[in-house]
Each structure stands twice: as C-alpha cells, then as structure tokens.
Short mmCIF file of C-alpha atoms and ligand atoms in Angstrom, two decimals:
data_model
loop_
_atom_site.label_atom_id
_atom_site.label_comp_id
_atom_site.label_asym_id
_atom_site.label_seq_id
_atom_site.Cartn_x
_atom_site.Cartn_y
_atom_site.Cartn_z
CA MET A 1 62.98 120.66 111.13
CA SER A 2 63.01 120.42 107.37
CA TYR A 3 66.76 119.23 105.31
CA ASP A 4 67.57 119.00 101.93
CA VAL A 5 69.88 115.75 103.33
CA ILE A 6 69.42 113.75 106.54
CA VAL A 7 72.97 111.31 107.31
CA ILE A 8 72.50 108.78 109.61
CA GLY A 9 75.85 107.88 110.70
CA THR A 10 78.83 109.64 111.25
CA GLY A 11 81.60 107.04 109.94
CA PRO A 12 84.46 107.89 107.26
CA GLY A 13 80.85 107.80 104.73
CA GLY A 14 78.49 109.90 106.50
CA TYR A 15 80.78 112.88 108.15
CA VAL A 16 82.47 113.07 104.56
CA CYS A 17 78.82 112.98 102.58
CA ALA A 18 77.39 115.59 105.07
CA ILE A 19 80.69 117.92 104.37
CA ARG A 20 80.85 117.21 100.69
CA ALA A 21 76.79 118.25 100.84
CA ALA A 22 76.76 120.84 103.09
CA GLN A 23 79.21 122.42 100.23
CA LEU A 24 77.16 122.20 97.72
CA GLY A 25 74.83 124.00 99.42
CA LEU A 26 72.10 121.64 100.17
CA LYS A 27 70.87 121.71 103.96
CA THR A 28 71.85 119.02 105.86
CA ALA A 29 72.47 117.54 109.10
CA VAL A 30 73.33 114.05 110.37
CA VAL A 31 72.50 111.26 113.20
CA GLU A 32 74.98 109.82 115.05
CA LYS A 33 74.03 106.97 118.35
CA ASP A 34 77.31 107.07 119.28
CA LYS A 35 79.28 109.43 122.26
CA THR A 36 81.55 110.60 119.03
CA PHE A 37 81.19 111.47 115.80
CA GLY A 38 83.53 109.27 113.47
CA GLY A 39 81.87 105.60 113.57
CA THR A 40 83.47 102.96 113.03
CA CYS A 41 87.01 103.93 111.02
CA LEU A 42 88.35 106.97 113.51
CA ASN A 43 86.91 105.39 117.20
CA VAL A 44 87.43 101.35 116.91
CA GLY A 45 88.65 100.48 113.33
CA CYS A 46 91.75 102.28 111.35
CA ILE A 47 93.21 105.03 113.36
CA PRO A 48 93.52 103.22 116.87
CA SER A 49 94.50 100.04 114.88
CA LYS A 50 97.17 101.82 112.91
CA ALA A 51 98.18 104.18 116.40
CA LEU A 52 99.05 100.58 117.96
CA LEU A 53 100.37 98.90 114.47
CA HIS A 54 103.08 102.53 114.62
CA ALA A 55 104.23 101.56 117.59
CA SER A 56 104.84 98.03 118.38
CA GLU A 57 106.42 98.50 114.85
CA LEU A 58 109.03 100.73 116.89
CA PHE A 59 109.24 99.37 119.81
CA GLU A 60 110.20 96.19 117.62
CA GLU A 61 112.78 98.58 115.72
CA THR A 62 114.20 99.12 118.28
CA ALA A 63 114.97 96.37 119.61
CA HIS A 64 116.00 93.74 116.68
CA SER A 65 116.70 97.04 114.39
CA PHE A 66 118.41 99.52 116.18
CA GLY A 67 121.60 97.57 117.02
CA ARG A 68 122.48 96.98 113.47
CA MET A 69 122.47 101.09 112.37
CA GLY A 70 124.30 101.61 115.21
CA ILE A 71 121.69 103.36 117.61
CA ASP A 72 122.74 101.42 121.17
CA VAL A 73 119.39 101.96 123.12
CA GLY A 74 119.37 98.82 124.92
CA ALA A 75 116.23 96.71 124.95
CA PRO A 76 112.95 98.76 124.87
CA LYS A 77 110.46 98.19 128.09
CA LEU A 78 107.13 98.15 127.14
CA ASN A 79 104.86 101.12 128.52
CA LEU A 80 101.59 99.19 127.43
CA PRO A 81 99.20 101.93 129.36
CA ALA A 82 101.32 104.56 127.96
CA MET A 83 101.50 103.20 124.61
CA MET A 84 97.11 102.90 124.86
CA LYS A 85 97.06 106.57 126.10
CA PHE A 86 98.98 107.40 122.92
CA LYS A 87 96.76 105.93 120.57
CA ASP A 88 93.90 107.14 122.75
CA GLU A 89 95.00 110.91 121.96
CA GLY A 90 95.01 109.80 118.31
CA VAL A 91 91.15 108.52 118.49
CA ASP A 92 90.97 111.83 120.65
CA GLY A 93 92.54 114.33 118.14
CA ASN A 94 90.79 113.03 114.61
CA VAL A 95 87.23 112.68 116.07
CA LYS A 96 87.12 116.04 117.13
CA GLY A 97 88.56 117.18 113.83
CA VAL A 98 85.22 115.76 112.28
CA ASP A 99 83.40 117.66 115.05
CA TYR A 100 85.21 120.52 113.74
CA LEU A 101 84.86 120.08 110.24
CA LEU A 102 81.21 119.02 110.85
CA LYS A 103 80.46 122.80 112.33
CA LYS A 104 82.78 124.47 110.44
CA ASN A 105 80.46 123.34 107.44
CA LYS A 106 77.52 124.46 109.70
CA VAL A 107 76.46 120.75 109.26
CA ASP A 108 73.38 120.49 112.62
CA THR A 109 74.01 117.65 113.93
CA PHE A 110 71.55 115.06 116.22
CA ARG A 111 72.46 112.53 118.72
CA GLY A 112 70.25 109.49 119.07
CA VAL A 113 69.09 106.31 116.55
CA GLY A 114 67.75 107.43 113.42
CA ARG A 115 64.91 105.48 112.08
CA ILE A 116 63.18 106.10 108.74
CA ALA A 117 59.22 106.74 110.08
CA ALA A 118 57.71 107.67 106.45
CA PRO A 119 59.21 109.08 102.80
CA GLY A 120 60.95 112.13 104.25
CA LYS A 121 60.37 111.93 107.69
CA LEU A 122 63.22 110.68 109.96
CA GLU A 123 62.94 110.41 113.76
CA VAL A 124 65.65 110.35 116.40
CA THR A 125 65.14 108.79 119.53
CA ASP A 126 68.23 110.54 122.23
CA GLU A 127 69.73 108.52 125.18
CA GLY A 128 67.10 109.30 127.13
CA GLY A 129 64.23 108.42 124.70
CA ARG A 130 62.85 111.87 123.65
CA LYS A 131 61.81 111.48 120.05
CA GLN A 132 61.77 114.54 117.73
CA THR A 133 60.69 114.14 114.29
CA LEU A 134 62.94 115.96 110.88
CA ASP A 135 61.86 115.96 107.69
CA ALA A 136 64.37 115.29 104.81
CA ARG A 137 64.16 115.62 100.71
CA ALA A 138 66.57 112.61 101.13
CA VAL A 139 68.11 110.85 103.49
CA VAL A 140 71.49 108.59 102.89
CA ILE A 141 72.23 105.60 105.19
CA ALA A 142 76.05 105.33 106.11
CA THR A 143 75.17 102.89 109.68
CA GLY A 144 78.10 100.92 108.97
CA SER A 145 78.98 98.13 109.90
CA ASP A 146 79.54 95.21 113.22
CA VAL A 147 81.50 92.58 114.23
CA ALA A 148 80.81 88.99 113.11
CA ARG A 149 80.21 86.37 115.42
CA LEU A 150 80.68 82.56 115.21
CA LYS A 151 78.00 80.22 115.94
CA GLY A 152 78.49 79.13 119.76
CA ILE A 153 81.00 81.48 121.00
CA THR A 154 80.71 84.84 122.84
CA ILE A 155 82.40 87.80 122.58
CA ASP A 156 82.73 88.66 126.05
CA GLU A 157 85.79 91.50 125.39
CA LYS A 158 87.53 90.27 128.04
CA ARG A 159 89.47 87.54 126.75
CA ILE A 160 87.06 86.01 123.62
CA VAL A 161 88.12 89.36 122.13
CA SER A 162 86.10 91.84 119.02
CA SER A 163 88.94 93.42 116.80
CA THR A 164 87.48 96.09 119.64
CA GLY A 165 88.44 94.25 122.43
CA ALA A 166 92.08 93.34 120.85
CA LEU A 167 92.48 97.54 120.37
CA VAL A 168 92.61 97.64 124.35
CA LEU A 169 93.61 94.41 125.87
CA PRO A 170 94.58 95.84 129.53
CA LYS A 171 98.00 93.12 129.08
CA VAL A 172 100.06 91.14 126.68
CA PRO A 173 98.53 87.64 126.47
CA GLU A 174 101.16 84.84 126.64
CA LYS A 175 99.43 82.90 123.59
CA LEU A 176 97.00 85.03 121.11
CA LEU A 177 94.93 82.84 119.35
CA VAL A 178 93.23 84.67 115.81
CA VAL A 179 90.41 83.27 114.19
CA GLY A 180 90.43 84.45 110.61
CA ALA A 181 93.31 85.16 108.43
CA GLY A 182 92.20 88.43 107.29
CA VAL A 183 93.19 91.60 107.55
CA ILE A 184 91.94 92.46 110.84
CA GLY A 185 93.16 89.26 112.22
CA LEU A 186 96.64 89.56 110.45
CA GLU A 187 97.64 93.70 111.81
CA LEU A 188 96.48 93.19 115.71
CA GLY A 189 97.88 90.02 115.09
CA SER A 190 101.14 91.48 114.80
CA VAL A 191 100.52 94.09 117.10
CA TRP A 192 100.15 91.68 119.79
CA ARG A 193 103.29 89.28 118.70
CA ARG A 194 105.19 92.89 118.37
CA LEU A 195 104.70 93.31 121.95
CA GLY A 196 105.33 89.86 123.46
CA ALA A 197 102.33 87.44 122.98
CA GLN A 198 102.83 83.66 120.89
CA VAL A 199 100.62 84.25 118.23
CA LEU A 200 98.17 81.05 116.57
CA VAL A 201 95.89 82.48 113.72
CA VAL A 202 93.53 79.61 112.33
CA GLU A 203 91.65 80.02 109.06
CA PHE A 204 89.08 78.08 107.13
CA LEU A 205 90.38 78.65 103.92
CA ASP A 206 93.66 76.89 102.47
CA ARG A 207 95.56 80.42 102.21
CA ILE A 208 94.99 83.48 104.24
CA LEU A 209 93.88 87.46 102.76
CA PRO A 210 90.93 85.88 101.00
CA GLY A 211 90.07 87.67 97.77
CA MET A 212 93.54 88.86 97.50
CA ASP A 213 96.21 87.32 95.07
CA LEU A 214 98.12 84.56 95.81
CA ASP A 215 100.97 84.81 94.58
CA VAL A 216 101.22 87.83 97.54
CA ALA A 217 99.25 85.74 100.08
CA ARG A 218 101.76 82.81 99.80
CA SER A 219 104.60 85.45 99.96
CA PHE A 220 103.64 87.74 102.54
CA GLN A 221 102.82 84.22 104.59
CA ARG A 222 105.70 83.35 104.39
CA ILE A 223 107.05 86.33 105.96
CA LEU A 224 104.80 86.62 108.64
CA GLN A 225 105.50 83.26 110.04
CA LYS A 226 109.80 84.14 109.81
CA GLN A 227 108.81 86.82 112.15
CA GLY A 228 107.19 84.05 114.60
CA ILE A 229 103.45 83.81 113.77
CA ALA A 230 102.06 80.03 113.19
CA PHE A 231 99.19 79.13 110.24
CA LYS A 232 96.98 76.54 110.83
CA LEU A 233 94.73 76.85 107.39
CA ALA A 234 91.95 74.56 106.87
CA SER A 235 90.76 74.90 109.95
CA LYS A 236 87.87 76.29 111.57
CA VAL A 237 87.77 76.75 115.55
CA SER A 238 84.56 75.05 116.41
CA ALA A 239 84.79 75.53 120.66
CA ILE A 240 86.37 77.30 123.48
CA ASP A 241 85.67 76.39 126.89
CA THR A 242 85.81 79.69 128.92
CA SER A 243 85.80 77.20 132.34
CA GLY A 244 89.33 77.45 133.25
CA ALA A 245 92.35 80.02 133.48
CA LYS A 246 92.90 79.29 129.82
CA LEU A 247 90.94 79.22 126.94
CA LYS A 248 90.49 75.64 125.45
CA ALA A 249 89.65 76.06 121.78
CA SER A 250 88.86 73.43 119.90
CA ILE A 251 90.16 72.76 116.40
CA GLU A 252 89.10 70.73 113.93
CA PRO A 253 90.00 70.17 110.00
CA ALA A 254 87.94 72.40 107.25
CA ALA A 255 87.06 69.16 106.03
CA GLY A 256 86.18 67.46 108.71
CA GLY A 257 88.03 64.76 111.06
CA SER A 258 88.99 64.35 114.78
CA ALA A 259 89.61 68.16 116.76
CA GLU A 260 92.52 69.61 118.33
CA THR A 261 93.05 71.21 121.58
CA VAL A 262 95.05 74.38 121.97
CA ASP A 263 95.27 76.85 124.95
CA ALA A 264 95.05 80.05 124.60
CA ASP A 265 95.21 83.40 127.39
CA VAL A 266 93.55 85.53 124.91
CA ALA A 267 90.90 84.46 121.51
CA LEU A 268 90.12 87.50 119.14
CA ILE A 269 87.43 86.38 116.80
CA ALA A 270 88.33 88.36 113.12
CA VAL A 271 85.60 86.75 111.00
CA GLY A 272 84.66 89.31 109.24
CA ARG A 273 82.07 92.43 109.85
CA VAL A 274 78.02 92.16 108.77
CA PRO A 275 75.82 95.58 107.85
CA TYR A 276 74.42 97.25 110.63
CA THR A 277 70.50 98.13 110.45
CA GLU A 278 69.11 97.41 113.51
CA GLY A 279 66.88 100.30 114.39
CA LEU A 280 66.47 101.66 111.43
CA GLY A 281 63.05 100.97 110.57
CA LEU A 282 63.81 99.61 107.25
CA ALA A 283 61.10 96.86 106.50
CA GLU A 284 58.51 99.06 107.54
CA ALA A 285 59.69 101.56 105.32
CA GLY A 286 59.73 99.09 102.54
CA VAL A 287 63.70 99.46 101.95
CA LYS A 288 65.56 95.99 99.71
CA LEU A 289 68.38 94.12 101.45
CA ASP A 290 70.07 91.76 99.10
CA ASN A 291 70.79 88.08 100.08
CA ARG A 292 73.47 89.56 102.45
CA GLY A 293 71.30 91.19 104.78
CA ARG A 294 72.99 94.64 103.08
CA VAL A 295 70.86 97.53 101.41
CA ALA A 296 70.23 96.82 98.18
CA VAL A 297 71.08 100.18 95.97
CA ASP A 298 71.67 101.05 92.13
CA ALA A 299 74.47 102.66 90.55
CA HIS A 300 73.28 105.78 92.05
CA LEU A 301 73.74 104.80 95.24
CA ALA A 302 69.88 105.06 95.35
CA THR A 303 67.54 102.21 97.52
CA ASN A 304 63.86 100.69 95.58
CA VAL A 305 62.54 103.82 98.10
CA PRO A 306 62.86 107.06 96.64
CA GLY A 307 64.43 109.44 97.91
CA VAL A 308 66.59 107.53 100.26
CA TYR A 309 70.11 106.18 99.17
CA ALA A 310 72.02 104.37 100.84
CA ILE A 311 76.84 103.87 100.72
CA GLY A 312 80.28 102.56 103.18
CA ASP A 313 80.08 99.13 104.48
CA VAL A 314 75.80 98.91 104.76
CA ILE A 315 75.82 98.84 101.21
CA ALA A 316 77.49 96.27 99.17
CA GLY A 317 81.64 96.23 97.64
CA PRO A 318 84.59 96.35 99.76
CA MET A 319 84.30 96.80 103.70
CA LEU A 320 86.79 100.12 103.79
CA ALA A 321 87.03 103.84 105.09
CA HIS A 322 88.15 105.34 101.57
CA LYS A 323 85.53 103.60 99.56
CA ALA A 324 82.78 105.14 101.75
CA GLU A 325 84.30 108.76 101.70
CA ASP A 326 83.98 108.40 97.89
CA GLU A 327 80.60 106.92 98.26
CA GLY A 328 80.12 110.01 100.01
CA VAL A 329 81.20 112.36 97.93
CA ALA A 330 79.55 110.49 94.90
CA VAL A 331 75.84 110.70 96.26
CA ALA A 332 75.68 114.34 97.79
CA GLU A 333 76.72 115.41 94.13
CA ILE A 334 73.90 113.40 93.27
CA ILE A 335 71.47 114.25 95.21
CA ALA A 336 72.47 117.89 94.01
CA GLY A 337 71.97 116.74 90.57
CA ARG A 338 75.24 116.62 89.36
CA ALA A 339 77.16 113.68 88.22
CA GLY A 340 78.52 111.60 91.38
CA HIS A 341 80.34 108.60 90.30
CA VAL A 342 82.75 105.84 92.05
CA ASN A 343 84.58 103.88 90.37
CA TYR A 344 84.91 100.44 91.64
CA ASP A 345 87.80 98.74 89.74
CA VAL A 346 90.45 101.63 91.28
CA ILE A 347 89.53 101.01 95.16
CA PRO A 348 93.16 100.50 96.82
CA ASN A 349 93.29 97.64 99.54
CA VAL A 350 96.09 97.89 102.26
CA ILE A 351 97.40 95.65 104.53
CA TYR A 352 99.59 97.52 107.56
CA THR A 353 101.50 95.16 109.03
CA TYR A 354 105.55 95.36 108.14
CA PRO A 355 106.08 94.77 105.87
CA GLU A 356 103.07 96.23 104.55
CA VAL A 357 100.78 94.91 101.77
CA ALA A 358 98.93 96.82 98.93
CA SER A 359 96.56 95.98 96.08
CA VAL A 360 94.76 97.61 93.17
CA GLY A 361 92.88 95.95 90.04
CA LYS A 362 92.77 92.59 89.41
CA SER A 363 94.73 89.69 90.85
CA GLU A 364 96.36 86.91 88.57
CA GLU A 365 92.83 84.91 89.71
CA ASP A 366 90.59 87.24 88.78
CA LEU A 367 91.71 87.95 84.71
CA LYS A 368 92.43 83.79 84.79
CA ALA A 369 88.40 83.83 85.71
CA GLU A 370 87.69 86.74 83.05
CA GLY A 371 89.53 84.69 80.96
CA VAL A 372 91.34 87.87 80.08
CA ALA A 373 95.60 87.89 78.41
CA TYR A 374 97.79 89.53 80.51
CA GLN A 375 102.10 89.90 81.01
CA ALA A 376 103.07 89.70 85.19
CA GLY A 377 106.57 91.96 85.78
CA LYS A 378 107.23 91.49 88.45
CA PHE A 379 110.91 93.05 90.54
CA PRO A 380 111.35 92.37 94.52
CA PHE A 381 113.00 94.62 96.76
CA THR A 382 116.57 92.89 97.56
CA ALA A 383 117.15 94.64 94.51
CA ASN A 384 115.93 97.80 94.87
CA GLY A 385 119.25 100.14 95.90
CA ARG A 386 116.67 101.93 98.93
CA ALA A 387 115.11 98.83 100.47
CA LYS A 388 118.61 97.38 100.24
CA VAL A 389 120.86 99.68 102.04
CA ASN A 390 117.82 100.29 104.39
CA HIS A 391 118.41 96.41 105.36
CA GLN A 392 113.98 95.68 104.57
CA THR A 393 114.24 93.74 101.16
CA ASP A 394 110.57 91.56 102.27
CA GLY A 395 108.48 91.51 99.54
CA PHE A 396 107.94 93.35 95.66
CA VAL A 397 105.73 95.06 93.15
CA LYS A 398 104.01 92.80 90.08
CA ILE A 399 102.26 94.77 87.60
CA LEU A 400 99.64 93.25 85.25
CA ALA A 401 98.56 94.35 82.38
CA ASP A 402 96.84 93.27 79.16
CA THR A 403 98.57 91.45 76.83
CA LYS A 404 96.73 93.30 73.73
CA THR A 405 96.18 96.73 74.88
CA ASP A 406 99.35 97.18 77.77
CA ARG A 407 96.70 98.41 79.91
CA VAL A 408 97.69 97.80 83.34
CA LEU A 409 94.84 95.66 84.84
CA GLY A 410 96.45 95.28 88.43
CA VAL A 411 98.89 96.48 90.96
CA HIS A 412 100.12 94.52 93.82
CA ILE A 413 102.84 94.96 96.33
CA VAL A 414 104.51 93.04 99.81
CA GLY A 415 106.66 95.86 100.90
CA PRO A 416 108.09 98.28 102.93
CA ASP A 417 105.91 101.63 102.86
CA ALA A 418 103.39 99.52 99.97
CA GLY A 419 100.37 101.69 101.53
CA ASN A 420 102.02 104.82 100.48
CA MET A 421 103.41 103.64 96.99
CA ILE A 422 100.36 102.30 95.79
CA ALA A 423 98.81 105.32 95.14
CA GLU A 424 101.09 105.93 91.91
CA ALA A 425 99.42 102.88 90.40
CA ALA A 426 95.75 104.18 91.31
CA VAL A 427 96.40 107.54 89.80
CA ALA A 428 97.95 105.69 86.82
CA MET A 429 95.19 103.53 86.57
CA GLU A 430 92.26 106.07 86.84
CA PHE A 431 93.62 107.48 83.82
CA GLY A 432 94.26 103.85 81.51
CA ALA A 433 97.98 104.10 82.24
CA SER A 434 99.91 101.03 79.70
CA SER A 435 102.36 99.61 81.90
CA GLU A 436 104.63 101.29 79.30
CA ASP A 437 103.78 104.74 80.88
CA ILE A 438 104.98 104.02 84.45
CA ALA A 439 108.48 102.46 82.72
CA ARG A 440 108.45 105.73 80.81
CA THR A 441 107.93 107.83 83.40
CA CYS A 442 111.06 108.65 85.91
CA HIS A 443 111.32 107.89 89.42
CA ALA A 444 113.56 109.64 91.80
CA HIS A 445 116.43 107.50 93.05
CA PRO A 446 117.14 106.18 95.04
CA THR A 447 112.96 104.97 96.66
CA LEU A 448 111.08 102.79 96.89
CA SER A 449 108.68 103.51 94.62
CA GLU A 450 111.78 102.81 91.60
CA ALA A 451 110.56 99.51 92.01
CA ILE A 452 107.18 100.04 90.60
CA LYS A 453 108.87 101.56 87.20
CA GLU A 454 111.52 97.96 87.42
CA ALA A 455 108.34 95.96 87.98
CA ALA A 456 106.65 97.53 84.73
CA MET A 457 109.49 97.48 82.47
CA ALA A 458 109.24 93.70 83.79
CA VAL A 459 106.40 93.53 82.09
CA GLU A 460 108.20 93.37 79.00
CA LYS A 461 111.59 91.61 80.34
CA ARG A 462 113.45 95.13 80.05
CA SER A 463 114.12 95.90 83.55
CA ILE A 464 117.32 97.19 84.20
CA HIS A 465 118.52 96.27 88.11
CA MET A 466 117.01 92.67 87.64
C1 FAD B 1 89.63 97.15 113.70
C2 FAD B 1 89.34 97.65 112.44
C3 FAD B 1 90.61 98.47 111.66
C4 FAD B 1 90.70 97.97 110.04
N1 FAD B 1 91.47 99.34 109.55
C5 FAD B 1 90.62 100.06 108.39
C6 FAD B 1 91.90 100.72 107.32
O1 FAD B 1 92.62 100.19 108.04
N2 FAD B 1 91.43 101.33 106.45
C7 FAD B 1 90.40 100.79 105.79
O2 FAD B 1 89.82 101.62 104.53
N3 FAD B 1 89.11 100.69 106.50
C8 FAD B 1 89.56 99.82 107.75
N4 FAD B 1 89.06 99.54 108.53
C9 FAD B 1 86.87 99.68 108.17
C10 FAD B 1 86.46 100.99 108.38
O3 FAD B 1 86.25 101.03 109.75
C11 FAD B 1 85.41 100.99 107.41
O4 FAD B 1 85.15 100.06 106.14
C12 FAD B 1 84.15 101.75 107.26
O5 FAD B 1 84.30 102.97 108.74
C13 FAD B 1 82.79 102.08 107.02
O6 FAD B 1 82.70 103.52 107.12
P1 FAD B 1 81.23 103.24 107.05
O7 FAD B 1 80.74 104.98 107.24
O8 FAD B 1 80.52 102.69 106.49
O9 FAD B 1 80.48 103.24 108.80
P2 FAD B 1 81.27 103.25 110.44
O10 FAD B 1 82.57 103.32 110.03
O11 FAD B 1 80.30 102.22 110.79
O12 FAD B 1 80.32 104.71 110.67
C14 FAD B 1 78.43 104.31 110.64
C15 FAD B 1 77.64 105.10 112.44
O13 FAD B 1 76.84 104.53 112.02
C16 FAD B 1 76.26 105.38 113.59
N5 FAD B 1 74.74 104.15 113.42
C17 FAD B 1 74.19 103.25 112.88
N6 FAD B 1 72.72 102.71 112.52
C18 FAD B 1 72.26 104.31 113.53
C19 FAD B 1 71.74 104.53 113.66
N7 FAD B 1 70.57 104.46 113.92
N8 FAD B 1 71.22 105.82 113.47
C20 FAD B 1 72.15 106.78 114.05
N9 FAD B 1 73.34 106.52 113.68
C21 FAD B 1 73.70 104.63 113.18
C22 FAD B 1 77.43 104.36 114.38
O14 FAD B 1 77.19 104.45 115.79
C23 FAD B 1 78.55 104.85 113.30
O15 FAD B 1 79.04 105.89 114.12
C24 FAD B 1 89.50 99.04 109.24
C25 FAD B 1 88.00 98.27 110.12
C26 FAD B 1 88.15 97.43 112.12
C27 FAD B 1 87.35 97.26 112.81
#
C-alpha cells in the first residue's frame, strides 16, 4: 500500500498531523503500537491527570470552602474506585474521539510497531509478529517520550511509581515521596495530598519548577507549603530500600554530605521524560539524533534523511501536547507544499494545580541572561474584585515588557484559572502587542482577567486598584 504521508505514533502530535494531512488532500495513514490511540497525553498524561486534579480539587473544596459559602454538606467521603472510574471514563471518551476523527478524515490506521526499513518504506510489525511493508512519500516520526529513570532505583509501578503508576494507585498512601519538583511531580503530588497523603517533594536544584520564572516558582512554593506539601530542595534521593513494609529513601544534599533516611509508602519518580525512539530503526536508516537522544530536525521539521520528518516530544523543545499538535499541523502543511510554521516564542505552559500557574514567553531570568532591558508590571489577586469575593486571592499576574518598545515579552500568572487566562497573553504576543495595547483593551468586570489589564497598566505604574 502506498501513501503520501505515514505518521508513526498517534499522540497529540501524530493524530493531529494525520488529520491535517488528510484535510490537505494527502493520502494518509497512522501506525500505533499501543491498544488505543492518543499517546501519552490521552492515555497516561494530560487527560487522566487533569481528571484527578479536577475531582480532588472539588473534594478539597467540599471539605474546606463549601461551609463558609453556606453550603453545609458535612465532611466529604472519598470513594477512590469511583474517582478512578470517573478518570477512566474521561480517558475512554477522549481516546474514542481520536478514533472517530481519524475515521471521519479517512486516515488509514495500522496497529503495530513502525520501523523505517528503507527510504520510503515503512515496516509494521503487529502483536503477533506479522510484518507488512507500506510505501510512503513522507514519514513523520511522532513517537513521543518515555519516563526518565534514576540509576539504581527500579520503578515497579506499585510502590515505586512513575506518573503512569501514580494515576492508578489503589489506595491513598499515608506518605508519598515525590522525587522531582517539576510539573508532573507537583500536579500528582497535589492530587494525593488533597486526598489525604502526607507529601514530601525532593528536588535536586535549589528551587522548584526549573525553567520557570523564579519569582513565580518561589511564590508558588510558598502557596503549596501553606497547603501542606513539604519540600527538600538541593537534595537528591540516592537509593530506595524496598525490603521492609515501608520504603526507606536515602536523601543526600545535592552538593554532597551525609544522607538521611525518610519513610514512605509510595515513591513517585518524576524526574522528567526522555525521547522514545526504540524499534524505529533510526540508526540503520541514517537518521541523526542530537546529543540528548532526540531526533534532530531543521526549521522545517525535516530530519537529515529526505522524506523523514519528526515532531513532538521526540524532538527538541518543551514536552507539551499543544507544542506537538502545532508541529503536527506545521509539518503536514510543509509536506503539502505550504508554509507551515510554529512560533516557539509563544508556547504557553500551564501547571494545573490550585492555584494554577501559567506562563508564556520570557522569564525575568531569560531577559537578564539575554541582556534585554525590560519593565515588569505586577498585580496581585488580593486586589481583584472577583478573586476577593470568591476568596481565591493567592497569586498574581506579572507582565514583562521591553523598556524601549513596550512590546510584551513574557506573561506569568499564579492564580485561579491561570491556564485559561494565559490564552489572552498568547494572542496578544502573537500580534506583537505592547503592554499599553493590553492596558487599553476593555476587560469585563468582574473577571479574574482584569488582573491582566491591571498588570499591563502596572508596567507604567498606573494600575488603578493598587
Ligand atoms: C502525567 C503527565 C501529564 C501531562 N500533562 C500535560 C498537560 O497537562 N499539558 C501538556 O501540554 N502536556 C502534558 N503532558 C505531556 C504530553 O503528554 C506530551 O507532551 C505529549 O503527549 C507529546 O505528544 P507526542 O505526540 O509527541 O507523543 P506521545 O503522546 O508520547 O505519543 C507517541 C505515540 O507513539 C507511539 N509509538 C512510539 N513508538 C512507536 C512505533 N515505533 N510504532 C508505532 N507507534 C509508536 C506510542 O505508543 C504513543 O502512542 C503530560 C505528560 C504526562 C506524563
């Protein structure tokens, strides 16, 4: 069988790429090794984690916020199997949605492991070991990423879990040790803390959320500590003894020194993700990887081998579903002879905790390192009417604008619904807005988004409600 495009992997990068290619009239197929479509994001990533974050947030609100709003329902009781069913139904619905969309767009689907056998030839091996070879004018590698592991610590997905195991724990651990203070560790740590676990987060660096604006990270850490999450920064988990009823983790200062031992029922290893290229036959096909094992691509998402492209977590850049999706659209358009493009300067990043953390563009540290002169406008939610009346005043909006041109270079939000609010900042930045453009845009009252307008006004020190 012969195709214009064959996409390997059906995560958000792969399935979106296939749909866009089909829309553009290209004969398209996808190859997927797993039982369901949707990749990490739909099956064991964004979707199930957000279901548990949503349910656990409401559980906590019921316990702590309902009473003061005059809603007396008594203490909520956790039914963990039902909460897991709620999550699984959400995953199932989303996964079936991808199935439907692929069919609707007449994308052919092949189950099995895809391997680049020769230029323009893709071999698919199914579960039973049967092989078939497909012809393709273009192959898109969208094979995503896998959990990063720590030397000497074996993930059994029962007591020592990755994010995948942390999404299906059969009971609330009394003590949860989270190794790594990145997005996944903080999101899943929040879920299990809300459901009753004592959570300790150990991080190698001396700060949480590496790569994010430091002011945001520090403020967010204080909020999480107030909620009951404990942190041990500049520390590393060097071993976990699994011989007893409790895990015994050895924690050492990152700079060296004597170890202390901490008990836990479950340890979540959340130290990042690595590109997944197993079984693709890249070395034989001559496809180059970069120094971190990612498929190397040029500005048009093309590898060094003609006709082979790559997108998503398997290439450089933030490991985010929407980045993979945008690359999927761009590469389909490039293959179809159009001008596909991704603006890597405007990719929002969201942490779906309570409060949420969202950012787009440069952090203060980025701008200082690049020697760019900037002005910061900051507005706290304690001064926003809607946040005040809802008793949701943790956090702030910060806008960073170029001193000379006033162009918005970065927006950072810690606060309720920050993940939805950051879209306004992303649109503004795509259009090259100045902070004054945002400041002069009418924002509905009373909304949380007025804090964005006020932060923009604060760039010129003229916010009204501060
Ligand atoms: C717990 C967790 C929470 C997350 N939350 C968010 C979030 O809220 N927002 C966000 O933007 N991102 C989130 N992410 C990250 C997001 O899931 C990834 O960035 C995204 O899934 C990457 O998409 P992708 O298409 O590149 O790859 P994947 O989604 O990893 O898909 C790759 C697919 O390729 C298949 N495959 C691999 N090799 C082969 C082969 N040789 N043949 C056939 N098939 C193959 C795999 O089975 C898989 O289905 C989260 C991740 C995790 C783990």
